[in-house]
Amino acid sequence: MADSELLPEEVFGAIGTFHSAPEIFEACDKTNKAGFKKWDSYTPYPVHGLDKVSGQRRSLVGVFTILGGITGFTMGNLMVWFMNSFDYPLIVGGKPFYSPIYPFPIAYESTILLSAFGTLFGMFALNRLPQHYSPLFNYKEFIKCTDDTFAICIEAKGPKFDPVETQKFLEDLGAKEITLIKTL
């Protein structure tokens, strides 16, 4: 079945390939300014500034990190307070049952541990991982994006997507090879 014969529900998106970082940089800038919402770029190495011209916001992973750290610090202090004041109260040398100085090593370590967990699980949640399958894997040339090819995929979920117009748009951007990606 040719690309033009695909039903709308069978189309995941349109992908266009480029051969250099300046080409993909300019194409991402134009795609963002054209108002496409559901699209992504794929490069074999990081391209400085590509996130800004693509209109990506700052990552929210730091929020998960700080929440994990605050939780770890609080839980570490509460754990020592409970153990020393209620679970096993023991007066040693006239010292109080609880002082914020004594649990510092426990609170510090639990802060670091839960910050790391917050970062890891926050990254997984925000990136919707693990994603074991993507329709992009149906495109045989997609593997080249890890080696020497740059690509932009505009997804059909976006409000501006039209198979013919999107392919024309990618052609106007200077894409070398343009393909409609099937969902299955």
C-alpha positions as a Markdown table, in Angstrom:
| # | Residue | x | y | z |
|---|---|---|---|---|
| 1 | Met | 0.0 | 0.0 | 0.0 |
| 2 | Ala | 1.5 | 3.4 | -1.0 |
| 3 | Asp | 1.8 | 6.2 | 1.5 |
| 4 | Ser | -1.0 | 8.1 | -0.1 |
| 5 | Glu | -3.4 | 5.1 | 0.3 |
| 6 | Leu | -3.0 | 4.9 | 4.1 |
| 7 | Leu | -6.1 | 5.6 | 6.2 |
| 8 | Pro | -5.8 | 8.5 | 8.7 |
| 9 | Glu | -5.9 | 6.1 | 11.7 |
| 10 | Glu | -3.0 | 4.1 | 10.2 |
| 11 | Val | -0.7 | 7.0 | 10.1 |
| 12 | Phe | 1.6 | 7.7 | 13.1 |
| 13 | Gly | 3.3 | 10.7 | 11.5 |
| 14 | Ala | 5.6 | 12.0 | 8.8 |
| 15 | Ile | 9.4 | 11.8 | 9.1 |
| 16 | Gly | 12.0 | 13.8 | 7.2 |
| 17 | Thr | 15.7 | 13.2 | 7.2 |
| 18 | Phe | 18.5 | 15.8 | 7.0 |
| 19 | His | 22.3 | 15.4 | 6.6 |
| 20 | Ser | 23.8 | 18.0 | 8.9 |
| 21 | Ala | 23.3 | 19.7 | 12.3 |
| 22 | Pro | 22.8 | 23.2 | 10.8 |
| 23 | Glu | 20.0 | 21.8 | 8.6 |
| 24 | Ile | 18.2 | 20.1 | 11.5 |
| 25 | Phe | 18.7 | 23.2 | 13.7 |
| 26 | Glu | 17.0 | 25.5 | 11.1 |
| 27 | Ala | 14.3 | 22.9 | 10.4 |
| 28 | Cys | 13.4 | 22.6 | 14.1 |
| 29 | Asp | 13.2 | 26.4 | 14.4 |
| 30 | Lys | 10.8 | 26.6 | 11.4 |
| 31 | Thr | 8.7 | 23.6 | 12.6 |
| 32 | Asn | 8.3 | 25.2 | 16.0 |
| 33 | Lys | 7.4 | 28.6 | 14.4 |
| 34 | Ala | 4.9 | 26.9 | 12.1 |
| 35 | Gly | 2.9 | 25.9 | 15.1 |
| 36 | Phe | 3.3 | 22.1 | 15.1 |
| 37 | Lys | 2.7 | 20.8 | 18.6 |
| 38 | Lys | 3.4 | 17.0 | 18.5 |
| 39 | Trp | 6.8 | 16.6 | 16.9 |
| 40 | Asp | 10.4 | 15.6 | 17.8 |
| 41 | Ser | 13.8 | 15.7 | 16.4 |
| 42 | Tyr | 16.3 | 12.8 | 16.4 |
| 43 | Thr | 20.1 | 13.4 | 16.1 |
| 44 | Pro | 23.1 | 11.1 | 16.4 |
| 45 | Tyr | 24.7 | 13.5 | 18.9 |
| 46 | Pro | 23.6 | 16.4 | 21.0 |
| 47 | Val | 23.1 | 19.7 | 19.0 |
| 48 | His | 23.7 | 22.7 | 21.2 |
| 49 | Gly | 20.6 | 25.0 | 21.4 |
| 50 | Leu | 18.3 | 22.6 | 19.6 |
| 51 | Asp | 16.0 | 22.3 | 22.7 |
| 52 | Lys | 15.5 | 26.1 | 22.7 |
| 53 | Val | 14.6 | 26.4 | 19.0 |
| 54 | Ser | 12.4 | 23.4 | 19.4 |
| 55 | Gly | 10.4 | 25.3 | 22.1 |
| 56 | Gln | 11.1 | 22.8 | 24.8 |
| 57 | Arg | 10.6 | 23.9 | 28.4 |
| 58 | Arg | 13.0 | 23.4 | 31.2 |
| 59 | Ser | 12.9 | 19.9 | 32.6 |
| 60 | Leu | 10.8 | 19.2 | 35.7 |
| 61 | Val | 13.1 | 16.4 | 37.0 |
| 62 | Gly | 14.6 | 18.9 | 39.5 |
| 63 | Val | 11.2 | 19.2 | 41.2 |
| 64 | Phe | 11.2 | 15.4 | 41.8 |
| 65 | Thr | 14.8 | 15.6 | 43.0 |
| 66 | Ile | 14.0 | 18.4 | 45.6 |
| 67 | Leu | 10.8 | 16.6 | 46.7 |
| 68 | Gly | 12.8 | 13.4 | 47.2 |
| 69 | Gly | 15.5 | 15.3 | 49.2 |
| 70 | Ile | 13.0 | 17.0 | 51.5 |
| 71 | Thr | 11.2 | 13.7 | 52.1 |
| 72 | Gly | 14.5 | 12.0 | 52.9 |
| 73 | Phe | 15.7 | 14.7 | 55.3 |
| 74 | Thr | 12.3 | 14.7 | 57.0 |
| 75 | Met | 12.0 | 10.9 | 57.2 |
| 76 | Gly | 15.6 | 10.6 | 58.5 |
| 77 | Asn | 15.0 | 13.0 | 61.3 |
| 78 | Leu | 11.6 | 11.6 | 62.2 |
| 79 | Met | 13.0 | 8.0 | 62.2 |
| 80 | Val | 15.8 | 9.0 | 64.7 |
| 81 | Trp | 13.3 | 11.1 | 66.8 |
| 82 | Phe | 10.9 | 8.1 | 67.0 |
| 83 | Met | 13.6 | 5.6 | 67.8 |
| 84 | Asn | 15.2 | 7.7 | 70.5 |
| 85 | Ser | 12.1 | 9.2 | 72.1 |
| 86 | Phe | 9.5 | 6.4 | 71.9 |
| 87 | Asp | 10.8 | 3.1 | 70.6 |
| 88 | Tyr | 13.9 | 2.8 | 72.7 |
| 89 | Pro | 14.4 | 5.8 | 75.0 |
| 90 | Leu | 17.8 | 5.6 | 76.6 |
| 91 | Ile | 19.4 | 8.4 | 78.5 |
| 92 | Val | 23.1 | 8.4 | 78.0 |
| 93 | Gly | 25.3 | 10.9 | 79.9 |
| 94 | Gly | 22.3 | 13.2 | 80.6 |
| 95 | Lys | 21.8 | 13.9 | 76.9 |
| 96 | Pro | 18.3 | 14.6 | 75.6 |
| 97 | Phe | 16.3 | 11.9 | 73.8 |
| 98 | Tyr | 16.4 | 13.9 | 70.6 |
| 99 | Ser | 18.5 | 16.8 | 69.3 |
| 100 | Pro | 18.8 | 17.8 | 65.6 |
| 101 | Ile | 22.5 | 17.4 | 65.8 |
| 102 | Tyr | 22.7 | 13.7 | 66.4 |
| 103 | Pro | 20.7 | 12.4 | 63.4 |
| 104 | Phe | 22.7 | 14.4 | 60.9 |
| 105 | Pro | 24.4 | 11.4 | 59.3 |
| 106 | Ile | 21.1 | 9.5 | 58.9 |
| 107 | Ala | 19.3 | 12.6 | 57.6 |
| 108 | Tyr | 22.1 | 13.4 | 55.2 |
| 109 | Glu | 22.2 | 9.9 | 53.8 |
| 110 | Ser | 18.5 | 9.5 | 53.5 |
| 111 | Thr | 18.3 | 12.9 | 51.7 |
| 112 | Ile | 20.9 | 11.8 | 49.2 |
| 113 | Leu | 19.2 | 8.4 | 48.7 |
| 114 | Leu | 15.7 | 9.7 | 48.2 |
| 115 | Ser | 17.0 | 12.6 | 46.0 |
| 116 | Ala | 18.6 | 10.0 | 43.7 |
| 117 | Phe | 15.4 | 7.9 | 43.6 |
| 118 | Gly | 13.3 | 11.1 | 43.0 |
| 119 | Thr | 15.6 | 12.0 | 40.0 |
| 120 | Leu | 15.5 | 8.5 | 38.6 |
| 121 | Phe | 11.8 | 7.8 | 38.9 |
| 122 | Gly | 10.9 | 11.4 | 37.9 |
| 123 | Met | 12.9 | 11.0 | 34.7 |
| 124 | Phe | 11.1 | 7.7 | 34.0 |
| 125 | Ala | 7.7 | 9.2 | 34.6 |
| 126 | Leu | 8.3 | 12.4 | 32.6 |
| 127 | Asn | 9.8 | 10.5 | 29.7 |
| 128 | Arg | 7.0 | 7.9 | 29.8 |
| 129 | Leu | 9.5 | 5.1 | 30.2 |
| 130 | Pro | 9.9 | 2.2 | 29.6 |
| 131 | Gln | 8.5 | 2.5 | 26.1 |
| 132 | His | 9.1 | -0.9 | 24.6 |
| 133 | Tyr | 7.6 | -0.1 | 21.2 |
| 134 | Ser | 7.4 | 3.0 | 19.0 |
| 135 | Pro | 5.9 | 3.1 | 15.5 |
| 136 | Leu | 9.1 | 4.9 | 14.5 |
| 137 | Phe | 10.8 | 1.4 | 14.6 |
| 138 | Asn | 8.7 | 0.5 | 11.5 |
| 139 | Tyr | 10.8 | 3.0 | 9.6 |
| 140 | Lys | 13.8 | 1.0 | 8.5 |
| 141 | Glu | 16.1 | 4.1 | 8.1 |
| 142 | Phe | 15.4 | 5.3 | 11.6 |
| 143 | Ile | 18.4 | 3.4 | 12.9 |
| 144 | Lys | 20.6 | 5.8 | 11.0 |
| 145 | Cys | 19.6 | 8.5 | 13.5 |
| 146 | Thr | 22.1 | 6.9 | 15.9 |
| 147 | Asp | 24.9 | 7.1 | 13.3 |
| 148 | Asp | 24.9 | 9.9 | 10.7 |
| 149 | Thr | 21.3 | 11.1 | 9.9 |
| 150 | Phe | 19.2 | 13.8 | 11.5 |
| 151 | Ala | 15.4 | 13.5 | 11.4 |
| 152 | Ile | 12.2 | 15.3 | 12.3 |
| 153 | Cys | 9.0 | 13.4 | 12.9 |
| 154 | Ile | 5.7 | 15.3 | 13.0 |
| 155 | Glu | 3.1 | 13.1 | 14.7 |
| 156 | Ala | -0.5 | 12.7 | 13.4 |
| 157 | Lys | -1.8 | 13.4 | 16.9 |
| 158 | Gly | -1.1 | 17.1 | 16.5 |
| 159 | Pro | -3.9 | 19.5 | 15.5 |
| 160 | Lys | -2.1 | 20.8 | 12.4 |
| 161 | Phe | -1.2 | 17.5 | 10.9 |
| 162 | Asp | -2.4 | 16.7 | 7.4 |
| 163 | Pro | -0.5 | 13.9 | 5.6 |
| 164 | Val | -0.1 | 15.8 | 2.3 |
| 165 | Glu | 0.5 | 19.3 | 3.7 |
| 166 | Thr | 3.0 | 17.9 | 6.3 |
| 167 | Gln | 5.0 | 16.1 | 3.7 |
| 168 | Lys | 5.0 | 19.3 | 1.6 |
| 169 | Phe | 6.2 | 21.3 | 4.7 |
| 170 | Leu | 9.0 | 18.8 | 5.3 |
| 171 | Glu | 10.0 | 19.1 | 1.6 |
| 172 | Asp | 10.1 | 22.9 | 2.0 |
| 173 | Leu | 12.4 | 22.5 | 5.0 |
| 174 | Gly | 14.8 | 20.7 | 2.8 |
| 175 | Ala | 14.3 | 17.1 | 4.0 |
| 176 | Lys | 16.1 | 14.6 | 1.9 |
| 177 | Glu | 13.8 | 11.7 | 2.4 |
| 178 | Ile | 10.2 | 12.0 | 3.6 |
| 179 | Thr | 8.1 | 9.1 | 4.6 |
| 180 | Leu | 4.7 | 8.5 | 6.3 |
| 181 | Ile | 5.1 | 6.2 | 9.3 |
| 182 | Lys | 2.4 | 3.5 | 9.8 |
| 183 | Thr | 1.2 | 2.8 | 13.3 |
| 184 | Leu | 1.6 | -0.9 | 13.0 |
